[in-house]
PDB file of C-alpha atoms in Angstrom:
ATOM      1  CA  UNK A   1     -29.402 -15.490  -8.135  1.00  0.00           C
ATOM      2  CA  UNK A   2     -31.055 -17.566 -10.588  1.00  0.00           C
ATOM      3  CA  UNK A   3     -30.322 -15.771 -13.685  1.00  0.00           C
ATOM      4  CA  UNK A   4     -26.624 -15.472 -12.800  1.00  0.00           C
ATOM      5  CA  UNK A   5     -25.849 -17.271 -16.829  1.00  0.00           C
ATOM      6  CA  UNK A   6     -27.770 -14.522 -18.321  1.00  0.00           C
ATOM      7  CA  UNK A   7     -25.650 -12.038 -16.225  1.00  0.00           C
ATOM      8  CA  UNK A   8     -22.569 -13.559 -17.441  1.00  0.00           C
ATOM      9  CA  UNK A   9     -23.133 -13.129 -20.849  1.00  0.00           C
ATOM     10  CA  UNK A  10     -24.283  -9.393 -20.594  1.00  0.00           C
ATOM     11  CA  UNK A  11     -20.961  -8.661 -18.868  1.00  0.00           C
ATOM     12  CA  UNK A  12     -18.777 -10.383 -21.289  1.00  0.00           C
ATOM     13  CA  UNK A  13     -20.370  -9.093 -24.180  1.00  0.00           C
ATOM     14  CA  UNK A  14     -19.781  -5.583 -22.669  1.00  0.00           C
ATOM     15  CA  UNK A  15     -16.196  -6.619 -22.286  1.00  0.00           C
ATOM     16  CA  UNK A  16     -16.742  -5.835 -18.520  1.00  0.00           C
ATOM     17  CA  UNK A  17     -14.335  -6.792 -15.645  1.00  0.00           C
ATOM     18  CA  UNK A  18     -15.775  -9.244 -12.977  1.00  0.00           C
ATOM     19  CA  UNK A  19     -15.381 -11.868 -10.934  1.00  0.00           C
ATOM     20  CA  UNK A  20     -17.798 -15.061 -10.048  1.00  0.00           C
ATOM     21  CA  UNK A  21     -17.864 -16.271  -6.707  1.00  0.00           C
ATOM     22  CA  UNK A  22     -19.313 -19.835  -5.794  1.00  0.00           C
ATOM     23  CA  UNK A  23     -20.094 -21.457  -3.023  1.00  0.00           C
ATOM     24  CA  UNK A  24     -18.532 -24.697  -3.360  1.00  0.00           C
ATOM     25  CA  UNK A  25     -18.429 -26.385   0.411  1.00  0.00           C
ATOM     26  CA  UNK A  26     -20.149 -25.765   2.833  1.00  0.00           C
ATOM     27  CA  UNK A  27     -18.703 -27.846   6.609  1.00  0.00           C
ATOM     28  CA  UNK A  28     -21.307 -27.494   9.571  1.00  0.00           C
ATOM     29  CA  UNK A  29     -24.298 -24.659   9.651  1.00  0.00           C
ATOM     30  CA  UNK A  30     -23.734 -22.089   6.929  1.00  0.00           C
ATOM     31  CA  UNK A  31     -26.106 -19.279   5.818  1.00  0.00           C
ATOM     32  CA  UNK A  32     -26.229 -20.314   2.459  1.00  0.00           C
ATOM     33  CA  UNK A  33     -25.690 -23.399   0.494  1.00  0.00           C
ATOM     34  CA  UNK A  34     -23.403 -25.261  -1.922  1.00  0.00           C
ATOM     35  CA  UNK A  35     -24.040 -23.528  -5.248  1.00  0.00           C
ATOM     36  CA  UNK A  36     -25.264 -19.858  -4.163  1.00  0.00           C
ATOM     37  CA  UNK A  37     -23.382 -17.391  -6.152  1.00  0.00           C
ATOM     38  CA  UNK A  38     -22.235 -13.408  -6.225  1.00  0.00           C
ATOM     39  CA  UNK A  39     -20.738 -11.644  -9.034  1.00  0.00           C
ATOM     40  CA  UNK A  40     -18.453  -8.631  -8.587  1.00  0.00           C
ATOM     41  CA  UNK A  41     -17.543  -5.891 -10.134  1.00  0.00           C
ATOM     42  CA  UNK A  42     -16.545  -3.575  -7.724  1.00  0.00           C
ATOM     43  CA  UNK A  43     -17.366  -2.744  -4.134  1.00  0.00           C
ATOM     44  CA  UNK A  44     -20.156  -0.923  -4.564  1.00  0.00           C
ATOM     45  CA  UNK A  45     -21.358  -3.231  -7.619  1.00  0.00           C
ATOM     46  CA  UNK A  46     -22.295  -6.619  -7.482  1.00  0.00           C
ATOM     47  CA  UNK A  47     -24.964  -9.318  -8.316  1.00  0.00           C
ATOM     48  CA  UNK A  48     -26.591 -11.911  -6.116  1.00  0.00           C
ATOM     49  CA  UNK A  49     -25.885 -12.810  -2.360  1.00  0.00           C
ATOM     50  CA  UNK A  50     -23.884 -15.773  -0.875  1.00  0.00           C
ATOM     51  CA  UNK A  51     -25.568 -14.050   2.607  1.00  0.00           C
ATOM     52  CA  UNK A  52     -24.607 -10.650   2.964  1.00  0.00           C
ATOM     53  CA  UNK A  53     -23.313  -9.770   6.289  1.00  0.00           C
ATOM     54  CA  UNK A  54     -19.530 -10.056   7.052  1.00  0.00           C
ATOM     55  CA  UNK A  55     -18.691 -13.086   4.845  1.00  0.00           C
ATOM     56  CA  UNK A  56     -20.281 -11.290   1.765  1.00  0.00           C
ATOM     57  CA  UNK A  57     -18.182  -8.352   2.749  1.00  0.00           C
ATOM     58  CA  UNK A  58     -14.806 -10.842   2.541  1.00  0.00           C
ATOM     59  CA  UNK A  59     -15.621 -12.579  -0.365  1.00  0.00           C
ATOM     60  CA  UNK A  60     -16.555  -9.279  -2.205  1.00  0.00           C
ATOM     61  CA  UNK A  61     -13.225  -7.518  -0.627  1.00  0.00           C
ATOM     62  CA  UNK A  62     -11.690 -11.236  -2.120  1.00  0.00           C
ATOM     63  CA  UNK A  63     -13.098 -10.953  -5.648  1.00  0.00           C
ATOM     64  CA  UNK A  64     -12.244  -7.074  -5.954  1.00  0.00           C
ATOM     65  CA  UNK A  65      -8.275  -8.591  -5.246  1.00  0.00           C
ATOM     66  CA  UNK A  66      -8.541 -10.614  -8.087  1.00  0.00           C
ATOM     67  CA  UNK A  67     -10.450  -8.382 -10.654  1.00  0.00           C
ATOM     68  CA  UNK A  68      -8.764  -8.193 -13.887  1.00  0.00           C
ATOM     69  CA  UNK A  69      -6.169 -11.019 -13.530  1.00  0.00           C
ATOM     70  CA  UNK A  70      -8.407 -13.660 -15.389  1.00  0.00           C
ATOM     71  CA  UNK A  71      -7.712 -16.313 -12.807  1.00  0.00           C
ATOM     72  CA  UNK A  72      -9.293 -18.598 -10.362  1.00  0.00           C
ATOM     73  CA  UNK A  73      -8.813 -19.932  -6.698  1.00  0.00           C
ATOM     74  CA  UNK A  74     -10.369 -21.634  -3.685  1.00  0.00           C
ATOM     75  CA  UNK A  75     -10.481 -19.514  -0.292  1.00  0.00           C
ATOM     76  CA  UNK A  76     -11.670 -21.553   2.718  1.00  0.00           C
ATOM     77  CA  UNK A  77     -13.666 -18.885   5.101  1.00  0.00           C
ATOM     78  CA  UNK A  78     -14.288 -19.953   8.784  1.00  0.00           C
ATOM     79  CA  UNK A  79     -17.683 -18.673  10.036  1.00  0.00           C
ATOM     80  CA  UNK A  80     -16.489 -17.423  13.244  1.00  0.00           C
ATOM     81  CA  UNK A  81     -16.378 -13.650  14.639  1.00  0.00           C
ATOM     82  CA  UNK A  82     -14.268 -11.977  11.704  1.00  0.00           C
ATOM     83  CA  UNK A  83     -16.805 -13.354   9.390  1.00  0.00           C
ATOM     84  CA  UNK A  84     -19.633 -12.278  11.153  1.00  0.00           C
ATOM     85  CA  UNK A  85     -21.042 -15.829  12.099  1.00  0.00           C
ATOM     86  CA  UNK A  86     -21.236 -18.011  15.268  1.00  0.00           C
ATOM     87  CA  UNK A  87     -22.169 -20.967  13.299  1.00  0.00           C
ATOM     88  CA  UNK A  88     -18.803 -22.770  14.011  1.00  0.00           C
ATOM     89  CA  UNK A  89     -18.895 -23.906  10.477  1.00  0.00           C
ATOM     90  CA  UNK A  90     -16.987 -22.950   7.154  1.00  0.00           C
ATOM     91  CA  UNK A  91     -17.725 -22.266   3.462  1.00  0.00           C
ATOM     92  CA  UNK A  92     -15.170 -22.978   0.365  1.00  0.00           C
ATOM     93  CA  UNK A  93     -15.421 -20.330  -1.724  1.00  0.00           C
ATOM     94  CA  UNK A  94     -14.596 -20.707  -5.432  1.00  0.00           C
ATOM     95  CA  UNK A  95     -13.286 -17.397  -7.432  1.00  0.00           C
ATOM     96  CA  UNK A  96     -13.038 -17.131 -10.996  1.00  0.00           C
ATOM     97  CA  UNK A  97     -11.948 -14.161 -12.931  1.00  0.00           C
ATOM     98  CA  UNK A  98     -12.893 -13.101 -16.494  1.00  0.00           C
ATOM     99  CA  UNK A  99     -11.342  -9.952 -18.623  1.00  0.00           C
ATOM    100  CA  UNK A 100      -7.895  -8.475 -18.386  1.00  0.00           C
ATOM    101  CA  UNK A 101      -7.635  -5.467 -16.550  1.00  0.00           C
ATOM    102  CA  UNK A 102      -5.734  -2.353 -17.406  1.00  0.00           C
ATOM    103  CA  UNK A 103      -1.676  -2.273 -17.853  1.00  0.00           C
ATOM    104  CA  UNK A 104       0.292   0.067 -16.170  1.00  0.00           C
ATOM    105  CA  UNK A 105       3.853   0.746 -17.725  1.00  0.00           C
ATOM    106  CA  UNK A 106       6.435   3.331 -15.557  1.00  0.00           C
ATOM    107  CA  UNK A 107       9.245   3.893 -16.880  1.00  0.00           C
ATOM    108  CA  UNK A 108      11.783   4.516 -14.280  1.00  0.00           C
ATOM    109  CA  UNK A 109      11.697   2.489 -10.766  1.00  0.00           C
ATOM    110  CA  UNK A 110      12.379   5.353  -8.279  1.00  0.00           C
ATOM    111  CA  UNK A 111      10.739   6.150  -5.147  1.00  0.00           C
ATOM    112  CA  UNK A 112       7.724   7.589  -6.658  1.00  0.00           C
ATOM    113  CA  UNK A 113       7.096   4.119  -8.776  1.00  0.00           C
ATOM    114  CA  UNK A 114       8.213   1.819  -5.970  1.00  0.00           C
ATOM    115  CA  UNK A 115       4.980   4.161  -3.777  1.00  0.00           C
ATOM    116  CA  UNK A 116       2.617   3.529  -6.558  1.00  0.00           C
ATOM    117  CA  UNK A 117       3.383  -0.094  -6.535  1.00  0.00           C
ATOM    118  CA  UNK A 118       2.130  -0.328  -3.102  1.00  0.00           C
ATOM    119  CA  UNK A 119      -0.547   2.314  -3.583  1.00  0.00           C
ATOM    120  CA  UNK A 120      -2.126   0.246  -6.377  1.00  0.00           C
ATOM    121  CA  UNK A 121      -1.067  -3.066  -5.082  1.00  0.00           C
ATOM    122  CA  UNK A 122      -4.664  -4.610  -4.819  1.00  0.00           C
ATOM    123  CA  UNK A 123      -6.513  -2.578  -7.591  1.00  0.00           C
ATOM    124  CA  UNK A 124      -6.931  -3.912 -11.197  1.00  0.00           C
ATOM    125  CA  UNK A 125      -4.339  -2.550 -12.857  1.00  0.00           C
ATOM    126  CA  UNK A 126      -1.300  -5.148 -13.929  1.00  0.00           C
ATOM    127  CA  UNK A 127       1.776  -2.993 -12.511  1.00  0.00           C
ATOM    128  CA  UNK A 128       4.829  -3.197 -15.355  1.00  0.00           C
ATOM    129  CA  UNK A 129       8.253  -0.986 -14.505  1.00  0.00           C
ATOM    130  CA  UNK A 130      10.740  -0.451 -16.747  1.00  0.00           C
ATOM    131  CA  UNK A 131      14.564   0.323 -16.010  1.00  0.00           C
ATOM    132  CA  UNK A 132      18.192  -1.083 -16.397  1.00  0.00           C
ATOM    133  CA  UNK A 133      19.275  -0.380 -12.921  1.00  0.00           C
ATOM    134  CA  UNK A 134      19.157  -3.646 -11.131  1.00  0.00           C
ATOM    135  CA  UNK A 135      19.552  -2.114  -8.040  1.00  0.00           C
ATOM    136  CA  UNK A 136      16.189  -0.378  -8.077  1.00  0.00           C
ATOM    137  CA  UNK A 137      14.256  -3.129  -9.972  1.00  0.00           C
ATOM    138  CA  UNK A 138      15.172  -5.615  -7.582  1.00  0.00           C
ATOM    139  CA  UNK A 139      13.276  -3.454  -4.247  1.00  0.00           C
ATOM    140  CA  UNK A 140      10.324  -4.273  -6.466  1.00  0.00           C
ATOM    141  CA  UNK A 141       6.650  -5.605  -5.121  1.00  0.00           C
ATOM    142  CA  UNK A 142       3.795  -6.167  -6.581  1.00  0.00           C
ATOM    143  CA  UNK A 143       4.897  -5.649 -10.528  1.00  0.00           C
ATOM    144  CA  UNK A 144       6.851  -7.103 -13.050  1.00  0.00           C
ATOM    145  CA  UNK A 145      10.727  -5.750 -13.535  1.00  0.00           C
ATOM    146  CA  UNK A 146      11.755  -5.345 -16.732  1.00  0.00           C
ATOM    147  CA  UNK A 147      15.512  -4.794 -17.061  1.00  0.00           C
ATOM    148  CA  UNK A 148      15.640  -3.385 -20.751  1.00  0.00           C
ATOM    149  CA  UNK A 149      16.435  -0.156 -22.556  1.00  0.00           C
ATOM    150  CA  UNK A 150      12.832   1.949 -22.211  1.00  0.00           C
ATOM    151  CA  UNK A 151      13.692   2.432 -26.426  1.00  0.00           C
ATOM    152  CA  UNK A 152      13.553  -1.302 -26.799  1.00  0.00           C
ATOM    153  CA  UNK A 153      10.513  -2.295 -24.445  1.00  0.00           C
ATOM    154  CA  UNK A 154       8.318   0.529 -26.561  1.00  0.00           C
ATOM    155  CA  UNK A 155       9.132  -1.054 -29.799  1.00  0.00           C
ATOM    156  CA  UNK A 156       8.421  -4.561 -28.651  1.00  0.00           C
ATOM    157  CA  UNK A 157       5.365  -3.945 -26.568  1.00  0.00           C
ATOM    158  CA  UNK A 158       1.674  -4.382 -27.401  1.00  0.00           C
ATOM    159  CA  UNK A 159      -0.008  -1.086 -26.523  1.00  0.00           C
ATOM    160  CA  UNK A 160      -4.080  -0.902 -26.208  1.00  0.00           C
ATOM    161  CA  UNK A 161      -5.928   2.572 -26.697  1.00  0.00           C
ATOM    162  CA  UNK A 162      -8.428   1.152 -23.994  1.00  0.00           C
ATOM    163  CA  UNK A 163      -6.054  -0.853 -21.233  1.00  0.00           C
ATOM    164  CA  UNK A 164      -2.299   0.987 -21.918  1.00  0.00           C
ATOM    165  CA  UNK A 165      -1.465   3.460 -18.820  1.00  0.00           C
ATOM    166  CA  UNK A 166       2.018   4.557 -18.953  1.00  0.00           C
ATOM    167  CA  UNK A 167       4.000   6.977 -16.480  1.00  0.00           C
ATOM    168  CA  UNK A 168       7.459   8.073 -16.920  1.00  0.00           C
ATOM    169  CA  UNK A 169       9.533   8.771 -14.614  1.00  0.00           C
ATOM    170  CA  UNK A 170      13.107   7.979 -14.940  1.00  0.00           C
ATOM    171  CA  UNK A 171      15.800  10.456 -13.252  1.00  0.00           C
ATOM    172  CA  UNK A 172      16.818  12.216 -16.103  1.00  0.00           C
ATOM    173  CA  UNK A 173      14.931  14.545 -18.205  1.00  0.00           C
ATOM    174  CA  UNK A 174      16.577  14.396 -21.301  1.00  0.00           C
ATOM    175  CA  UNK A 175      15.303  10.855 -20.918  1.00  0.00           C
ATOM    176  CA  UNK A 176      11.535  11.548 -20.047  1.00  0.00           C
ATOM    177  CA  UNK A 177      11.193  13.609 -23.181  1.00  0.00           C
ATOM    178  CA  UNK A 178      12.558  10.772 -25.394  1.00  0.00           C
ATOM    179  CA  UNK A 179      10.109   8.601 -23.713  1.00  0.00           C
ATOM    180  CA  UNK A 180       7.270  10.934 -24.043  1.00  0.00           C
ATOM    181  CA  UNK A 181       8.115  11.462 -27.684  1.00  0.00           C
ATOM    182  CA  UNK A 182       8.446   7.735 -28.423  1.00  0.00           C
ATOM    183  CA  UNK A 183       5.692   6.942 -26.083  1.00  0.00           C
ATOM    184  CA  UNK A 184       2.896  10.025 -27.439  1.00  0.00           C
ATOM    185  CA  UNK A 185       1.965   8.513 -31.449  1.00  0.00           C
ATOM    186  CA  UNK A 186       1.190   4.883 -29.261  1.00  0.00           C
ATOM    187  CA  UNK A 187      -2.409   3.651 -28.817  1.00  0.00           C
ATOM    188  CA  UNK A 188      -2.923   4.653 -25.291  1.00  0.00           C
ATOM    189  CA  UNK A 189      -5.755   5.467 -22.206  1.00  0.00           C
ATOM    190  CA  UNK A 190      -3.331   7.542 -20.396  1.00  0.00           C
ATOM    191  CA  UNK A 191       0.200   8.977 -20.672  1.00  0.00           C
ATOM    192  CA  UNK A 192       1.766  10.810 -18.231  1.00  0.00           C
ATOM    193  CA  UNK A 193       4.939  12.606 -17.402  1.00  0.00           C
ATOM    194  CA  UNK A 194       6.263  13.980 -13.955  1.00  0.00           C
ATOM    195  CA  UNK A 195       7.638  16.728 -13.095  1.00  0.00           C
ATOM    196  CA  UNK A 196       6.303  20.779 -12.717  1.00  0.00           C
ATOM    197  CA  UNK A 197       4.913  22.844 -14.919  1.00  0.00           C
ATOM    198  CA  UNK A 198       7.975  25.020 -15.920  1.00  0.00           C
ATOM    199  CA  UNK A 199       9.380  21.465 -16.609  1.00  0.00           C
ATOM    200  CA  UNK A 200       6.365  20.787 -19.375  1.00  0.00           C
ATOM    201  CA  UNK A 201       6.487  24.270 -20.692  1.00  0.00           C
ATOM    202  CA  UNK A 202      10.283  23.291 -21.679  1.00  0.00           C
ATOM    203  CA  UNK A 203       9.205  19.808 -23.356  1.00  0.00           C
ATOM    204  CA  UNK A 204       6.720  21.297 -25.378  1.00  0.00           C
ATOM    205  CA  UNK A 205       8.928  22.854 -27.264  1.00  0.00           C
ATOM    206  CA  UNK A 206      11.302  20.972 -27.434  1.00  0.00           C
ATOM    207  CA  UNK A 207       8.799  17.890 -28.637  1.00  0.00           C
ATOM    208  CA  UNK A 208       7.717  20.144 -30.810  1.00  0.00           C
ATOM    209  CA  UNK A 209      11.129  21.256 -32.294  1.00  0.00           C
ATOM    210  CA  UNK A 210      11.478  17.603 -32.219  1.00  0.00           C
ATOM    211  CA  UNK A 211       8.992  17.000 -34.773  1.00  0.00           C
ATOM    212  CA  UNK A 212       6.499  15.332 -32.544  1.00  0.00           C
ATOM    213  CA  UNK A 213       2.658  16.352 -33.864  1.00  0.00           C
ATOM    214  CA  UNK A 214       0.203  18.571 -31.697  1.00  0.00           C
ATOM    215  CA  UNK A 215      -2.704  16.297 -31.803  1.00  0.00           C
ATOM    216  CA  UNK A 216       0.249  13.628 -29.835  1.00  0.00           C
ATOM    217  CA  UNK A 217       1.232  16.746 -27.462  1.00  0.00           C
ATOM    218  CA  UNK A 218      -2.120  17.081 -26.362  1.00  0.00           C
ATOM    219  CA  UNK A 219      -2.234  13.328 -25.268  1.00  0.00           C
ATOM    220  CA  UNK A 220       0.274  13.983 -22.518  1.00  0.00           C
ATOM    221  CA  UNK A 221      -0.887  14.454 -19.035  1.00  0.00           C
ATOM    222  CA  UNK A 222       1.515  16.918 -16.786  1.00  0.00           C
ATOM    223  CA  UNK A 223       2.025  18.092 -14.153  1.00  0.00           C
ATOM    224  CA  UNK A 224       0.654  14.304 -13.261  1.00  0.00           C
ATOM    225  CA  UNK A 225      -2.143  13.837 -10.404  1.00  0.00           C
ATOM    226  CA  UNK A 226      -5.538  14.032  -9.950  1.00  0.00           C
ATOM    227  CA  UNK A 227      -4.767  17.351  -7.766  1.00  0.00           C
ATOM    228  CA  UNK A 228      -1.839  19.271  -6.653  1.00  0.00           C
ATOM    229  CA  UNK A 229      -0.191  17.403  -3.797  1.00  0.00           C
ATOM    230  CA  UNK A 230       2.966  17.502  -2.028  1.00  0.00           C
ATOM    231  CA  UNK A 231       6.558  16.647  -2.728  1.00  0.00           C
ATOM    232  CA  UNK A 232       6.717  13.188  -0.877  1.00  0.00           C
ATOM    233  CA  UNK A 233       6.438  10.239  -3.175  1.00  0.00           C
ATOM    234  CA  UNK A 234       3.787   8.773  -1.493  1.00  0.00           C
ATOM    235  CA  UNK A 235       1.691  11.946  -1.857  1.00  0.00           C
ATOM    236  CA  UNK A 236       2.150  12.065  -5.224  1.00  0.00           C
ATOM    237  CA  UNK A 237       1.655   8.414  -5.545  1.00  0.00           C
ATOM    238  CA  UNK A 238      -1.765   8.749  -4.004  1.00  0.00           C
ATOM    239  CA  UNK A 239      -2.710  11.525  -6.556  1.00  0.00           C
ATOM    240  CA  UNK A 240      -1.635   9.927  -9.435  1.00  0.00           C
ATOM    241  CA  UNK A 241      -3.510   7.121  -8.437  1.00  0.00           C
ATOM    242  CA  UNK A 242      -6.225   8.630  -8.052  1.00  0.00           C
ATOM    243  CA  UNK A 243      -6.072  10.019 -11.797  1.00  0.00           C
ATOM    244  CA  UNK A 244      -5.346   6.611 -12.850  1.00  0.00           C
ATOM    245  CA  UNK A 245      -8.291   5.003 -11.735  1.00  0.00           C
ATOM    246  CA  UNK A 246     -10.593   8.089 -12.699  1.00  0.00           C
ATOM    247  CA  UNK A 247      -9.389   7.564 -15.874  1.00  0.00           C
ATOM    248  CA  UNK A 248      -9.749   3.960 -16.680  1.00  0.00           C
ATOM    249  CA  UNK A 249     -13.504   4.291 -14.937  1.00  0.00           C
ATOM    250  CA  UNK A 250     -14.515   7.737 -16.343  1.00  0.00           C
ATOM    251  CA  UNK A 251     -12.932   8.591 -19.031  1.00  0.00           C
ATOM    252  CA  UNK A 252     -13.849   7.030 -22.793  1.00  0.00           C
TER     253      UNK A 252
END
């Protein structure tokens, strides 16, 4: 890839998500050399070769980890079966991430947030949760607890029309719809709110008795999901997933 520079400065000047992978060892017989470079920007989107085969495959699945974090690493890669080579050699690989990804904020850290976590464990999207029980922020992977009042974290927190995504969904109603209301005027990509429809047919009014505007009603997504799944929290997890990432790639 030998206008790989170029490439770089097209994708940062579109604000674009990647990450640069490098070839920067290469021990015994390797299929490419020291130098040889891929950039990623998703699975089915990249630029360059370091090879293709299996090892392309787990540096790309690599890279796609680290999308949006706006870090770098080294990740030695043997060149033995998994990889696809019989070489008996390895490659160090050198990853470097550039743009933040999107943030997601859920308010509430039940058993539909704690599935979510794990459902969007290794996509972009930096995974914030907000609640003051300690008991359920501390069963916590892959986000950041925030033990605060919900009332205090909105006030405090930088919110982005283009990378906020925020889901509530504490255990009490009366809560989501202060949330919602608080959460509705804020610069956002996506806000939803769980629960059924009879359940948003209620806070519509009452938002709306509440003073909140239309134009910030119409900004709330609910019942949440890309499509009507079950009950389980992992089924809706998966939906709302699904929605999340539809929105942050299709939706202006």
């Amino acid at each position: 890839m030998n206008d790989w520079i170029q490439k770089l400065h097209e994708l940062k000047q579109a604000n674009k998500i990647f990450c640069l992978a490098t070839i920067v060892n290469t021990i015994g017989s390797s299929p490419r050399k020291g130098g040889t470079r891929i950039i990623v920007e998703s699975e089915k989107k990249f630029y360059g070769t370091i090879g293709g085969g299996n090892l392309e495959h787990l540096v790309i699945s690599q890279a796609i980890k680290m999308l949006g974090k706006n870090e770098s690493s080294i990740q030695n890669f043997p060149l033995d079966e998994e990889a696809g080579q019989v070489c008996g050699g390895s490659v160090d690989v050198h990853f470097e991430s550039f743009g933040i990804g999107p943030k997601l904020y859920i308010f509430g850290a039940g058993h539909v947030c704690q599935a979510v976590c794990d459902i969007l464990k290794n996509t972009l999207f930096d995974i914030h949760v907000i609640d003051e029980r300690s008991e359920w922020l501390d069963k916590l992977t892959h986000s950041t607890a925030h033990k605060i009042h919900w009332k205090e974290f909105i006030k405090q927190n930088a919110w982005s029309k283009d990378l906020s995504f925020a889901v509530v969904m504490t255990p009490n109603h009366e809560f989501d719809q202060d949330i919602a209301f608080l959460l509705a005027p804020k610069p956002l990509k996506y806000l939803g709110v769980i629960g059924s429809k009879n359940k948003w047919t209620h806070f519509k009014k009452q938002l709306t008795r509440s003073g909140l505007k239309e134009k910030d009603i119409k900004k709330i997504k609910s019942p949440i999901g890309l499509v009507k799944a079950g009950n389980e929290p992992y089924e809706i997890a998966i939906s709302l997933g699904a929605e999340l990432l539809d929105y942050y790639y299709n939706h202006e």
